[in-house]
XYZ file of C-alpha atoms in Angstrom:
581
model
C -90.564 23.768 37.823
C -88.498 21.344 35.493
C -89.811 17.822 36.171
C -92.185 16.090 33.928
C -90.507 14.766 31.223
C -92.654 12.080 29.089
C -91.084 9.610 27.895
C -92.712 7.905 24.941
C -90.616 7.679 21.810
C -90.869 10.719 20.207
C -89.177 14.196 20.252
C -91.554 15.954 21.079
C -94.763 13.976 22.435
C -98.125 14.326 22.117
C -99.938 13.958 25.108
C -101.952 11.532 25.859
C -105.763 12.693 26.408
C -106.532 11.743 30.353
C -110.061 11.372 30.697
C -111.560 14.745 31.703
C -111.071 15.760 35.163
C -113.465 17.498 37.344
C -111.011 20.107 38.813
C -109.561 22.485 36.660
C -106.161 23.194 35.502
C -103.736 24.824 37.909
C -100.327 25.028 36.391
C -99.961 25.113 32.484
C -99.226 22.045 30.431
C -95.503 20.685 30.373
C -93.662 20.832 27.040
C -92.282 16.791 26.278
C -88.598 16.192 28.037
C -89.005 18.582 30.642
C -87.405 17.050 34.049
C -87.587 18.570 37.363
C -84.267 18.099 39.704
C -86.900 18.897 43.002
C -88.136 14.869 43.254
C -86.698 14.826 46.933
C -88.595 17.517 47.729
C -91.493 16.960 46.046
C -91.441 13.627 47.347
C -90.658 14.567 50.714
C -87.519 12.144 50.944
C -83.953 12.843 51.885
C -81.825 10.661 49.285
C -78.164 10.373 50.519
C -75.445 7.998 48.211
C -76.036 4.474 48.691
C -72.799 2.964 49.417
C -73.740 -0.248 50.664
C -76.588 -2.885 49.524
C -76.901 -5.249 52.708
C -77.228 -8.801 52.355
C -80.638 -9.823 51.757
C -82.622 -11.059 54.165
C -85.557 -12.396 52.180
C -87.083 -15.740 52.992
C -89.094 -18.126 50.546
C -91.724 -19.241 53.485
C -92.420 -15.149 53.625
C -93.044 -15.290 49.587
C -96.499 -14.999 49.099
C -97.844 -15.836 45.473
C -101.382 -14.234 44.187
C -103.074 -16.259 41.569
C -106.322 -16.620 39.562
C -108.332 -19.345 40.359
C -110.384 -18.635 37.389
C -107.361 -19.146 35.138
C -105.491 -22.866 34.866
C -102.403 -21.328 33.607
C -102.294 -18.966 36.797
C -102.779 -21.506 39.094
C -100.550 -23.940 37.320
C -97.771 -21.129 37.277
C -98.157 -20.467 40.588
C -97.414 -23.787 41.832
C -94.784 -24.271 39.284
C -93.279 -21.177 41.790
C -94.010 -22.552 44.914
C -92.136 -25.973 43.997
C -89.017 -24.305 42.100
C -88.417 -21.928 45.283
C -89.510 -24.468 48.049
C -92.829 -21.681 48.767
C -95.129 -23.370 51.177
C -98.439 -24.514 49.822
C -100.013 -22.293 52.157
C -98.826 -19.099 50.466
C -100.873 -19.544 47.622
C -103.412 -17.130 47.496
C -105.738 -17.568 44.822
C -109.735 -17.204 43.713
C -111.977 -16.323 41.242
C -111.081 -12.540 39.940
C -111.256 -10.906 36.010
C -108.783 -12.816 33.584
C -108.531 -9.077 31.686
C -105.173 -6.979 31.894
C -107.403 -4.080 32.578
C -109.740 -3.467 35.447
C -112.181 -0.804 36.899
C -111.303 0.382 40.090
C -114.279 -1.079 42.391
C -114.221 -4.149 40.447
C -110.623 -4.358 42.101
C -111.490 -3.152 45.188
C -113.907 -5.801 45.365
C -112.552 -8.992 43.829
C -108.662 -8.597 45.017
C -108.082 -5.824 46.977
C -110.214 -6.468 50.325
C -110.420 -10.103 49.784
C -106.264 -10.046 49.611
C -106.168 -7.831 52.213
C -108.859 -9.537 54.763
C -106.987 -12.956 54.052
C -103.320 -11.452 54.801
C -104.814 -9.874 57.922
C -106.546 -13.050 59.525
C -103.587 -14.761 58.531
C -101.001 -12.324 60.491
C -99.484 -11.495 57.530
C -100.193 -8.206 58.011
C -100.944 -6.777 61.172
C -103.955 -4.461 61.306
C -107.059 -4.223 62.916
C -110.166 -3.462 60.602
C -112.581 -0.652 60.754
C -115.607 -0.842 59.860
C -115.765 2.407 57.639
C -115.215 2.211 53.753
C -113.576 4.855 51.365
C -115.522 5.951 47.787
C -113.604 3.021 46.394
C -114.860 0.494 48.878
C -111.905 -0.649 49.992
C -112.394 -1.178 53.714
C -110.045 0.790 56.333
C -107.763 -0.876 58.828
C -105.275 0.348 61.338
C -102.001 -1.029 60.204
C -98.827 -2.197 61.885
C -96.339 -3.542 59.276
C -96.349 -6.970 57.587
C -93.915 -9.548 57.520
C -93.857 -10.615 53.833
C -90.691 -10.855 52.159
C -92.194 -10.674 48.297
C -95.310 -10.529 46.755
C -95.498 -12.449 43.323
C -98.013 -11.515 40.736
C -99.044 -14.204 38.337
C -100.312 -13.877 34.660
C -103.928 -14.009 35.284
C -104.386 -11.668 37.586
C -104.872 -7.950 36.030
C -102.326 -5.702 35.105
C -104.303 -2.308 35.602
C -106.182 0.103 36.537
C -108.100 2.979 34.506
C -108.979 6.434 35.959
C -112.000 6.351 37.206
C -113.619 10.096 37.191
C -116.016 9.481 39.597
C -113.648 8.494 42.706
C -111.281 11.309 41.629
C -110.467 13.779 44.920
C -107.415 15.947 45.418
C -104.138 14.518 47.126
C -102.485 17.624 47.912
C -99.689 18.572 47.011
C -99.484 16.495 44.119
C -102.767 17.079 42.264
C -102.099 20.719 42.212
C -100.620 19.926 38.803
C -103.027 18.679 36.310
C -100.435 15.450 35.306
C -101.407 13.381 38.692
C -104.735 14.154 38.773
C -105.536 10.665 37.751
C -105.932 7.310 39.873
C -105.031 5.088 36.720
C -102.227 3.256 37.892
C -100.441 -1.115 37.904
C -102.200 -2.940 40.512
C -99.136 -4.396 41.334
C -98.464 -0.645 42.440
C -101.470 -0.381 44.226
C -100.788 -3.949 46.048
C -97.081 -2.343 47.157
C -99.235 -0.358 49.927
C -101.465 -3.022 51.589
C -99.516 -2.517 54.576
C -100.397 1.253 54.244
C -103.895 0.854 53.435
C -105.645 3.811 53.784
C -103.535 6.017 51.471
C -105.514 7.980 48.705
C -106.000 6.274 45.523
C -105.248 9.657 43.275
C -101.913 10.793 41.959
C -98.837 8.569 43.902
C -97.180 7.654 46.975
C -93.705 8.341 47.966
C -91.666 5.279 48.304
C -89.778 4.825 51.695
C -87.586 2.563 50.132
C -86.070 4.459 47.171
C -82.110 5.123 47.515
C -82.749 3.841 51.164
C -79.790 1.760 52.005
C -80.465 1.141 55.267
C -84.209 1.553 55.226
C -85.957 1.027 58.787
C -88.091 -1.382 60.336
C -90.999 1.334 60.409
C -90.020 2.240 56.790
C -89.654 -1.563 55.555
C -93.617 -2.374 57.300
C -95.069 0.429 55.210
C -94.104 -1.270 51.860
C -94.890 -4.832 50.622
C -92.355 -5.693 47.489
C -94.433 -6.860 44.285
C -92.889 -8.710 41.180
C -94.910 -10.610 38.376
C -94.954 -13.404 36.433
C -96.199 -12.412 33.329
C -95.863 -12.588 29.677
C -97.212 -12.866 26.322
C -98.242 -16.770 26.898
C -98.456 -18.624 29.662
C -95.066 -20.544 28.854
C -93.351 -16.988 28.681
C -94.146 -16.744 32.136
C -93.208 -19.867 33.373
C -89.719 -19.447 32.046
C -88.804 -16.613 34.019
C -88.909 -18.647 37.159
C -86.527 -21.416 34.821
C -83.961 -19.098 33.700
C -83.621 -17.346 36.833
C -82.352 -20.151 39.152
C -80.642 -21.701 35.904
C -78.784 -17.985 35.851
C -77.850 -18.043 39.512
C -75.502 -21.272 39.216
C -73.305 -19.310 37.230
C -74.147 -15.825 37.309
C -75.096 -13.444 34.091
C -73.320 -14.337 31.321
C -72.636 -11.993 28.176
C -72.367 -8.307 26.861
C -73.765 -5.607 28.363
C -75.384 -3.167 25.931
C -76.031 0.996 27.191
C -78.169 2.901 24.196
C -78.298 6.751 25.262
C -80.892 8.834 23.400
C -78.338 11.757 23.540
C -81.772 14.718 23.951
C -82.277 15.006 27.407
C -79.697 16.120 29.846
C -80.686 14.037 32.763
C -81.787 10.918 31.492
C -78.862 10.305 29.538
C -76.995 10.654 32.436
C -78.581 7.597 34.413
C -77.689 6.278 31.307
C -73.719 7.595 31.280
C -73.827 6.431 34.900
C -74.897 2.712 34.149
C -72.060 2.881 31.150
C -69.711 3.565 33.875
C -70.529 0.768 36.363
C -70.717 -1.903 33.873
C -67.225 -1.098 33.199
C -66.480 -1.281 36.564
C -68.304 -4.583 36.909
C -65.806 -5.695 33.916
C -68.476 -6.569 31.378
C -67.474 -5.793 27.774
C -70.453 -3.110 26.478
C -71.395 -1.476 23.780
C -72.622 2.218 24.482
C -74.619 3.559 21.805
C -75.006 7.340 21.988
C -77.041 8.375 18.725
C -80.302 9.860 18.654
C -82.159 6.128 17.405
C -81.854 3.371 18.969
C -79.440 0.589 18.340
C -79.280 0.200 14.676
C -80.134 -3.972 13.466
C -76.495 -4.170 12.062
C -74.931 -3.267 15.472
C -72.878 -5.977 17.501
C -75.372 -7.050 19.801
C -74.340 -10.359 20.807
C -75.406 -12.214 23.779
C -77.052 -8.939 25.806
C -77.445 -10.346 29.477
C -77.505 -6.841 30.795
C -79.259 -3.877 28.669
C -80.539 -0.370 29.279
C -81.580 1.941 27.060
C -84.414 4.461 25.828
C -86.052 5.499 23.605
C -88.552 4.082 21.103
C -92.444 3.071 21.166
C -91.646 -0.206 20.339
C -88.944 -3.131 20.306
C -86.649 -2.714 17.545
C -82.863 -2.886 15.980
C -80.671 -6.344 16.925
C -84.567 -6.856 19.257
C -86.444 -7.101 16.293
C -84.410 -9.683 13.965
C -85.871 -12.942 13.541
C -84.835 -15.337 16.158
C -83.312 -12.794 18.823
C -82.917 -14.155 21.840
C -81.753 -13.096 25.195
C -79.372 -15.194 26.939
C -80.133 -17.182 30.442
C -80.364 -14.145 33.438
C -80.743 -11.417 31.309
C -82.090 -7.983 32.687
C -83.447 -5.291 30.418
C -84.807 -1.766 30.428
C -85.683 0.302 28.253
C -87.370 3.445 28.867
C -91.018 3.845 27.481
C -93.931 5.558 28.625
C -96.036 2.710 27.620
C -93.756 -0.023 27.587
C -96.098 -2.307 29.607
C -99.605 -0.922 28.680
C -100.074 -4.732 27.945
C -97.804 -7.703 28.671
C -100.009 -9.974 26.499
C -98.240 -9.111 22.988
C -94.837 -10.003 21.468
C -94.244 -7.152 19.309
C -96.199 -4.163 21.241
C -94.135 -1.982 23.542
C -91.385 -3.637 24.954
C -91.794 -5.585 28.573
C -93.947 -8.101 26.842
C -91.346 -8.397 23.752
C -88.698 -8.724 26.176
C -90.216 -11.360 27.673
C -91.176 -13.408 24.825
C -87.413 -13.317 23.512
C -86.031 -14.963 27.098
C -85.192 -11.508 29.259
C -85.344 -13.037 33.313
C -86.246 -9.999 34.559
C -87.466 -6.720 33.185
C -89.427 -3.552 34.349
C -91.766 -1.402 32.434
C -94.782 1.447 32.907
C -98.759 0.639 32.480
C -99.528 4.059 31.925
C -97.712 7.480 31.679
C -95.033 7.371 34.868
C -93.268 10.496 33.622
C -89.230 10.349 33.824
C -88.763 11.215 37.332
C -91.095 8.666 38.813
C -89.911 5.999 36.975
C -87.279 3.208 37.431
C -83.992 4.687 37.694
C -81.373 2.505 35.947
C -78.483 3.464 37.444
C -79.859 2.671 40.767
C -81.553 -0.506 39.706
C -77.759 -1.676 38.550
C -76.330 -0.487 41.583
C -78.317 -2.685 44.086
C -78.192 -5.729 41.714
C -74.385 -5.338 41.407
C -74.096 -5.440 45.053
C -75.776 -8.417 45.750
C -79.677 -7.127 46.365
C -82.217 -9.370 45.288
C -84.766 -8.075 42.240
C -86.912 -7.328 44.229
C -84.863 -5.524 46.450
C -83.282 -3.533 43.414
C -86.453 -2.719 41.885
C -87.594 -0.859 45.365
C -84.460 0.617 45.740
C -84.973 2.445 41.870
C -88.674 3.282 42.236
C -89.134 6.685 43.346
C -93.470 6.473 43.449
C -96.009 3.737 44.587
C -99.562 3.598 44.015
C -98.202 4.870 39.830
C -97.681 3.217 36.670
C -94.470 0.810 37.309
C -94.702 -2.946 37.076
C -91.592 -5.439 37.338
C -91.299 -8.501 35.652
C -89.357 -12.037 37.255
C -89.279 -14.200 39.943
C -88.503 -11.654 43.139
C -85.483 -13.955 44.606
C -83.430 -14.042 41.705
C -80.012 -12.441 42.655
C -78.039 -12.095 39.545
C -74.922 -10.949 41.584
C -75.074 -12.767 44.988
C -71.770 -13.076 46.427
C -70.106 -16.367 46.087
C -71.849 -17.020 42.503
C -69.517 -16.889 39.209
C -68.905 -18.628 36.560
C -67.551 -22.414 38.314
C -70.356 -24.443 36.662
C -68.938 -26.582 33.584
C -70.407 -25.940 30.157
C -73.088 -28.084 28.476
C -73.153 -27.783 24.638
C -72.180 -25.501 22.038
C -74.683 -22.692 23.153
C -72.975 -22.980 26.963
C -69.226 -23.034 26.078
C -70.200 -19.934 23.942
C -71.343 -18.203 27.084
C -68.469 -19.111 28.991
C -66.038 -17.348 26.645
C -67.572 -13.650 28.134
C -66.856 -15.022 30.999
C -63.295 -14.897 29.979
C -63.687 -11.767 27.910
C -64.796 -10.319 31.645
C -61.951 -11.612 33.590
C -59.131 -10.242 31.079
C -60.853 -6.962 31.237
C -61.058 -6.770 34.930
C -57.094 -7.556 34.871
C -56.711 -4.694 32.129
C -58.485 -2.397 34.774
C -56.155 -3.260 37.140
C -53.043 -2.051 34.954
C -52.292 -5.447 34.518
C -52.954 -5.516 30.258
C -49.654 -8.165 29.801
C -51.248 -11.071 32.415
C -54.977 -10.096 30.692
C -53.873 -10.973 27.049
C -51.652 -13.877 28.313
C -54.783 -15.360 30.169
C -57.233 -14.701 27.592
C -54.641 -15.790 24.777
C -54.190 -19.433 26.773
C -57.708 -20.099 27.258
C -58.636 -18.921 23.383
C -56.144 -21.953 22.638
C -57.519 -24.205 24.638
C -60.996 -23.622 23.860
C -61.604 -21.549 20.375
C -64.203 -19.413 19.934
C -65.896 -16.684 17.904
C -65.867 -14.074 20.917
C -63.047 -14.446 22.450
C -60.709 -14.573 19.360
C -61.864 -11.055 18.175
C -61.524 -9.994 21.691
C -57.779 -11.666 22.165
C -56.740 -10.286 17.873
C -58.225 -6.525 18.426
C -55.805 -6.299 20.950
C -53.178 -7.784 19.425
C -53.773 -5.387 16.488
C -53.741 -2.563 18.724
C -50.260 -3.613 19.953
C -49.132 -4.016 16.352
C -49.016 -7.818 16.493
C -50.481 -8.588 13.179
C -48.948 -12.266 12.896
C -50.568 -13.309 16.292
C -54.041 -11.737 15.397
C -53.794 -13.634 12.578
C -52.803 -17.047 14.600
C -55.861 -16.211 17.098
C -57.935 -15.766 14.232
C -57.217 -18.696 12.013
C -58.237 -20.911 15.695
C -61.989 -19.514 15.108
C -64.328 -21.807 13.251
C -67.513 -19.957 12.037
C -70.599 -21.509 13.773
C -72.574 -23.668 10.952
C -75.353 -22.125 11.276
C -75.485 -18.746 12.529
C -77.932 -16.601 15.223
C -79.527 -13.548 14.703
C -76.983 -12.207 17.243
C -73.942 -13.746 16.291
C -74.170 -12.344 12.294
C -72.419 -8.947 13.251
C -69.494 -10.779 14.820
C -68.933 -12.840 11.101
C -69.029 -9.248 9.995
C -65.936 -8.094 12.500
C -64.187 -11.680 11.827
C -63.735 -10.501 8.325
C -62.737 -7.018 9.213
C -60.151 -8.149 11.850
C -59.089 -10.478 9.058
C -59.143 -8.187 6.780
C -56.708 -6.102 9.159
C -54.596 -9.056 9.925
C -53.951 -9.707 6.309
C -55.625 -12.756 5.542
C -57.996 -10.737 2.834
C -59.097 -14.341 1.392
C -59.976 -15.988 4.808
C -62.054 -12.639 5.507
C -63.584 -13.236 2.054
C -64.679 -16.681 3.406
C -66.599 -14.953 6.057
C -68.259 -12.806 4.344
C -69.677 -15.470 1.854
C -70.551 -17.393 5.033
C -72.406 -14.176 6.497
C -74.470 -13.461 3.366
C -75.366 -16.830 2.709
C -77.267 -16.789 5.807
C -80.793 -17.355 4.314
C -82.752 -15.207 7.316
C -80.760 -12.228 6.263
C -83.007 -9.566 5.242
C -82.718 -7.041 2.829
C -81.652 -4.266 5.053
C -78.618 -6.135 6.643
C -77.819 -7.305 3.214
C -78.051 -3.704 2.159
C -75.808 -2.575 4.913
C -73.103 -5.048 4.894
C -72.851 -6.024 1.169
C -70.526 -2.502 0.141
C -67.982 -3.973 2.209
C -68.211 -7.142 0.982
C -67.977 -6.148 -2.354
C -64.710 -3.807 -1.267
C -63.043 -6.605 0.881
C -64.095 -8.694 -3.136
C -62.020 -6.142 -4.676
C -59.086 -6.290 -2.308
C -58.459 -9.603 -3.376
C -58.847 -9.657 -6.779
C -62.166 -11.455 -6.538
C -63.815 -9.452 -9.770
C -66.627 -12.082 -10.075
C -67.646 -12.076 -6.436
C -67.638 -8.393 -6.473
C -69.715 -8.457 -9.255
C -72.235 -10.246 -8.003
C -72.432 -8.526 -5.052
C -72.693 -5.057 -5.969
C -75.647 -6.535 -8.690
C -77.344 -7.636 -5.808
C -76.728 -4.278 -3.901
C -78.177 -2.602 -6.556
C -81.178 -4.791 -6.916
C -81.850 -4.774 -3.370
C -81.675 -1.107 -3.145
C -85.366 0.970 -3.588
C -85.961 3.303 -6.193
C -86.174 7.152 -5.745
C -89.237 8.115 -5.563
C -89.825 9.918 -9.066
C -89.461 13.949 -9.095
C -92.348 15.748 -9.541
């Protein structure tokens, strides 16, 4: 059978050593990117085409927030959520547990898992009626009956996961007849998805109810409880998500939209083809990278509010350059094995990167999840488009609870609620930057509609009225294309290079001076490039990249001296051969 496909950032990928279980092997080991198309039946779900994404329902006074009352920054988090969302103080559920990411199994049990659960039970939270049997864990039986909690929120402080423990291993037929789920390492936010269900065996996974359900039932809803953290390398990283979330949903997400396909496996590129598709439909302008590496640090990569991509190990390209930021609302994914094994690092993996460079929301794996039972981004997308909450959309992508997957933000935040746009006025340079995608997005939604005359026209106006770097090379490459060289050249000549320059805005100076170049204004394209490589946080491999056509846009113009100096700083900059032997 085709479907375990790892997913770390290699070709092929070495497996991970498991620690040793007691049962032997029963299927032979599965070569890297190897995906099975049998997850419905292997999961025992039927999974029609979602057409519709109801209108969430979900309530702040049914929020319930987990913190660590052995942690200040937890607690102080926590409340910082219950007053931004209007949570009631009684919600807060919080004591003394382990400040580590990483936690044994009965120390769980015992300082969050039956303490959690006997508080959410004697507070009707959840309705169940305990037992007083125990499984091998310790975890104390009940006979459940739903819940009625909305969201669960996770804050930094509590752990992030669990490690196999050998000794409570057992079999969960069918899905420890392979040798890859014969593990009970998981998230505990996974784990904490099934308190309503909580007798269900610790080893291997649990089907989700909820995945592709677009009309999920009551019965199915009451079997789930919907987790999202607040988490991040500091404690401030955390905070902000909660910030930039409600800032996000005055105005809605704001930017480019960015789809990196790996271009080596057949079926996770095409999640990937399939997101490409409905940010077009959505009207966002987006890059879609389809080479084997990841987005190279030279790419345009300006303002990503929505991004999805695999693979690497660890953040890199546009990510990586000093200063990156993400811009208010942003959601990113990127497809890792590890990508969360720890949330407490800036530059390891890539939820906790993400996080510490602005994303609002963000999902990731503790452990190996294994392609198929991982976040699907093309139904992630889908719900958020159509107005699901994150929470919502995270359940509707997740395919296995009780696993590896962990999602990062503040649960309410609806990034696409109906109703929200882009009506709130701009507030400094930063803002009325922003705004100009928003007009980038509404002159491609016209061009969708075969209406390319009124889209320029629009987009033209407002680029008079209020000049900028993105929308002039968005209004000029299509005058270009239409062969109107002297009005690319007006739109152009309206753009006044930013003094001084983002990480993210230095490939746009790059394609001001090639449209310029295009529009025949060589010497005003000049201009920008002395601008761009001026920029003093430049490093040598953008230099390296961008300073041959520098030097040939020198030439163009008869600007010997400049091209002289650049090409001797091309050649100093470049490394030596290593000698022959």
């Amino acid at each position: 059978a085709r479907f375990l496909t790892r997913i770390c950032g290699r070709r092929w990928c070495a497996v991970r050593p498991r620690p040793p279980s007691p049962l032997p092997e029963t299927a032979p080991p599965v070569s890297a990117f190897r995906l099975s198309l049998l997850l419905p039946g292997l999961l025992g779900l039927s999974l029609p085409a979602a057409e519709k994404i109801p209108e969430t329902s979900l309530q702040a006074s049914r929020v319930l927030v987990l913190a660590n009352a052995a942690d200040p920054d937890s607690l102080a988090l926590a409340r910082h959520y219950l007053a931004a969302r209007a949570v009631p103080e009684a919600n807060l559920l919080a004591w003394k547990m382990s400040s580590s990411e990483s936690v044994a199994w009965r120390d769980f049990v015992a300082t969050i898992w039956n303490p959690l659960l006997e508080r959410l039970v004697a507070e009707r939270w959840i309705d169940a009626i305990p037992m007083a049997t125990r499984d091998a864990a310790g975890r104390r039986k009940y006979a459940p009956n739903g819940h009625r909690i909305d969201a669960l929120v996770v804050c930094r402080g509590v752990p992030l996961k669990l490690e196999h423990d050998a000794s409570l291993y057992a079999e969960a037929p069918p899905y420890t007849r392979r040798g890859e789920f014969r593990t009970n390492a998981g998230a505990v936010d996974a784990e904490l998805s099934l308190l309503a269900s909580p007798n269900y065996p610790i080893n291997a996974f649990v089907p989700n109810p909820l995945f592709q359900n677009q009309a999920p039932s009551e019965s199915e809803l009451r079997q789930v409880v919907r987790v999202s953290r607040l988490d991040g390398p500091t404690a401030a990283d955390a905070g902000a998500l909660i910030d930039r979330a409600i800032a996000a949903e005055k105005t809605g997400p704001r930017g480019r939209a960015y789809v990196d396909i790996a271009n080596r496996d057949a079926t996770g590129d095409a999640w990937f083809e399939t997101v490409a598709r409905q940010l077009a439909e959505m009207g966002f302008d987006t890059s879609v990278d389809r080479e084997p590496g990841t987005f190279p640090p030279h790419a345009r990569f300006d303002a990503p509010v929505l991004y999805f991509g695999w693979y690497a190990g660890t953040l890199d390209g546009p990510f990586a350059l000093p200063g990156f930021r993400f811009p208010p609302g942003a959601i990113a994914l990127h497809l890792h094995s590890y990508s969360a094994a720890t949330l407490r690092s800036a530059d390891s993996g890539w939820t906790g990167p993400f996080i510490a460079r602005g994303v609002t929301a963000t999902v990731g794996n503790v452990h190996e999840p294994y392609l198929t039972f991982t976040h699907a981004p093309h139904l992630l997308l889908r719900a958020l488009a159509r107005g699901a909450s994150w929470v919502e959309a995270v359940y509707f992508a997740l395919p296995a609870l009780s696993w590896q997957a962990v999602a990062i933000g503040d649960p309410l935040y609806r990034p696409f609620a109906p109703g929200r746009g882009s009506s709130a006025k701009a507030d400094g340079e930063y803002s009325t930057r922003l705004e100009s995608y928003d007009a980038v997005r509404r002159m491609k939604r016209l061009e969708a509609e075969g209406k390319s005359a009124e889209a320029l026209e629009a987009a033209l106006a407002e680029h008079r009225l209020r000049p900028g770097l993105v929308l002039g090379i968005a209004v000029a490459r299509r005058q270009l294309d239409h062969g109107d060289v002297s009005g690319a050249a007006a739109s152009l000549a309206l753009v006044r290079p930013p003094s001084n320059p983002v990480a993210d805005e230095w490939a746009l100076f790059r394609e001001m001076a090639a449209l310029l170049q295009g529009a025949g204004k060589g010497e005003a394209a000049l201009e920008w490039w002395r601008r761009l490589l001026s920029v003093p946080a430049l490093g040598a491999t953008l230099r390296l990249h961008w300073l041959p056509e520098a030097v040939r846009a020198a030439r163009a113009e008869g600007a010997s001296a400049q091209a002289e100096a650049w090409q001797t700083e091309q050649i100093r900059l470049t490394p030596l051969a290593p000698p022959s032997r």
